[in-house]
Coordinates of N, CA and C in Angstrom, one line a residue:
X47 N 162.8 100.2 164.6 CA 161.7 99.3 164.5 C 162.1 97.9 164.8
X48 N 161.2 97.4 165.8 CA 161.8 96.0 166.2 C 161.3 94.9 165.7
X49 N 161.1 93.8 165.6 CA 160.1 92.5 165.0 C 158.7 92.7 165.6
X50 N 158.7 92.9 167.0 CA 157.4 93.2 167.3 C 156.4 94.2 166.9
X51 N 157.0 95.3 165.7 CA 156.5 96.2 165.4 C 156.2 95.7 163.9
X52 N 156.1 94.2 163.2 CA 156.0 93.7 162.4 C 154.3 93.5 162.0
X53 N 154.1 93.8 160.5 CA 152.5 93.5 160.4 C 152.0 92.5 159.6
X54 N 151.6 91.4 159.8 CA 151.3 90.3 158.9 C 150.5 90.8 157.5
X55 N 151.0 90.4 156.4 CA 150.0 90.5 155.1 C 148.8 89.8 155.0
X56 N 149.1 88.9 155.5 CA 147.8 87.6 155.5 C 146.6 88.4 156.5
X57 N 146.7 88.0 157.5 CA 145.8 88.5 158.3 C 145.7 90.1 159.1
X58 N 146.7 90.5 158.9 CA 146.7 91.9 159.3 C 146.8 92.6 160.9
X59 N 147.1 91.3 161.5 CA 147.8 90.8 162.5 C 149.3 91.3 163.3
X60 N 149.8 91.4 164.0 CA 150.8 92.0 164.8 C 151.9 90.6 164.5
X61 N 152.7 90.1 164.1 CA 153.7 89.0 163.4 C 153.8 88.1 165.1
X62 N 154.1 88.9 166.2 CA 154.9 88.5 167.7 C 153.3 88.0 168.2
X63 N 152.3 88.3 167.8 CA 151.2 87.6 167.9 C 150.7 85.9 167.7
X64 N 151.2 85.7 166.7 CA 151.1 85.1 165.8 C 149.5 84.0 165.4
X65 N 148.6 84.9 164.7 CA 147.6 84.7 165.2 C 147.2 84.1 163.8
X66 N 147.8 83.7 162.9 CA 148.1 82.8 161.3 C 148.9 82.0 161.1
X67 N 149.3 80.8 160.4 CA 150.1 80.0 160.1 C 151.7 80.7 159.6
X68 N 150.8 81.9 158.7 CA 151.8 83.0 158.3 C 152.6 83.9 159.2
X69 N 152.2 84.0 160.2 CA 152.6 84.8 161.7 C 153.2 83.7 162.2
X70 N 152.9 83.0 162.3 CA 153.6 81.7 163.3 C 155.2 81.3 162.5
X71 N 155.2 81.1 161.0 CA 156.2 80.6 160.2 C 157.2 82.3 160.6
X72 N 156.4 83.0 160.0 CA 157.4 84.3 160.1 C 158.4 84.3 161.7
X73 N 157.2 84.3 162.6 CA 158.0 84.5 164.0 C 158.9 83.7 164.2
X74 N 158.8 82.3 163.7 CA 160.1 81.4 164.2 C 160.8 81.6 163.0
X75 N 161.0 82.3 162.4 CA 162.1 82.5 161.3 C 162.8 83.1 161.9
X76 N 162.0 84.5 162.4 CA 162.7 85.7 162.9 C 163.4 85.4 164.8
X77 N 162.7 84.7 165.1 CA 163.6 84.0 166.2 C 164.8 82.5 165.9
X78 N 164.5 82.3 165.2 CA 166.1 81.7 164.8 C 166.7 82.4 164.4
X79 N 166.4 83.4 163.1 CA 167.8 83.9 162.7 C 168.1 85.7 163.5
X80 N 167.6 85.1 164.4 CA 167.7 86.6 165.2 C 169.3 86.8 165.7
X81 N 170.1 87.7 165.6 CA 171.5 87.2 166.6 C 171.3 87.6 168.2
X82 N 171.6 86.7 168.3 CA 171.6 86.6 170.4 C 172.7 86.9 170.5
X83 N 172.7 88.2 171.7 CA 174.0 88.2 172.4 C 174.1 88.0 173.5
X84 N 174.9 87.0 173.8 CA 174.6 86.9 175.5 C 175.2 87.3 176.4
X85 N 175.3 87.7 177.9 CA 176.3 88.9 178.5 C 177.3 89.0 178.3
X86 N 177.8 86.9 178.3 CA 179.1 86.9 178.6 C 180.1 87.1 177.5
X87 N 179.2 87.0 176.4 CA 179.6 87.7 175.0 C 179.9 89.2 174.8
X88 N 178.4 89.9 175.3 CA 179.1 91.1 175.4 C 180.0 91.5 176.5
X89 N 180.5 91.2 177.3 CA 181.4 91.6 178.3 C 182.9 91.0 177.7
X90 N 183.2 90.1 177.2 CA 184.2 89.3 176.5 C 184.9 90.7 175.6
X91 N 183.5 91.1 174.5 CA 183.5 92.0 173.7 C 184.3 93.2 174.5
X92 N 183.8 93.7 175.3 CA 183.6 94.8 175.2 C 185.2 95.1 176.7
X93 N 186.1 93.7 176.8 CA 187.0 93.8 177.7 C 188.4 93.8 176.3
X94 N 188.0 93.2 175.0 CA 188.7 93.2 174.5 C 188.7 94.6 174.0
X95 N 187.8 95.4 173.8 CA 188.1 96.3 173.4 C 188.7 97.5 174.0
X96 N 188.4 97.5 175.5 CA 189.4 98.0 176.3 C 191.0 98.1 176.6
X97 N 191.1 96.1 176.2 CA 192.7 96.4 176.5 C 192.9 97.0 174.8
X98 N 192.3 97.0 173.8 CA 193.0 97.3 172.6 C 193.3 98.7 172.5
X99 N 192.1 99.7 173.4 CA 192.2 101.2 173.8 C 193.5 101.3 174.3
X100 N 193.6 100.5 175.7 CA 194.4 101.1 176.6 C 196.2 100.9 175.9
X101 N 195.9 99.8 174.7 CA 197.6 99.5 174.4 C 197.6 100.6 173.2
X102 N 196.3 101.2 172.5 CA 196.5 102.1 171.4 C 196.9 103.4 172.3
X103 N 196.6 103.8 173.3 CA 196.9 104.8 174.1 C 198.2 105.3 174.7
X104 N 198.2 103.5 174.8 CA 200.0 103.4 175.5 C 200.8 103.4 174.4
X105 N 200.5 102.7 172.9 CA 201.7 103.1 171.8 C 201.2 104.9 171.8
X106 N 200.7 105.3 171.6 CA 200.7 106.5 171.2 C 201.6 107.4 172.0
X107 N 201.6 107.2 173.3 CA 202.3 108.5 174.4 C 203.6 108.4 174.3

């Protein structure tokens, strides 16, 4: 279930709509504290986890 799939109490409304004061406060809540990842984040990520495989691999043999 994503934010989009969010349903306002106040108006009964879809939250990513934001078709209430209550929808409008909600959505920019949930877009600031949302975590962003950005590519070069995940590619950083996901190079270190590589070399950490390849040296767990290489202590092991």
């Amino acid at each position: 279930m994503g934010s989009e799939d969010l349903v306002c109490a106040s108006c009964s409304g879809l939250v990513i709509e934001g078709r209430c004061p209550t929808c409008r406060a909600s959505r920019e809540y949930l877009r600031r504290n949302s975590p962003n990842l950005s590519p070069q984040l995940f590619l950083t990520i996901l190079v270190i986890i590589m070399v950490l495989t390849a040296l767990a691999v290489r202590h092991a043999s």
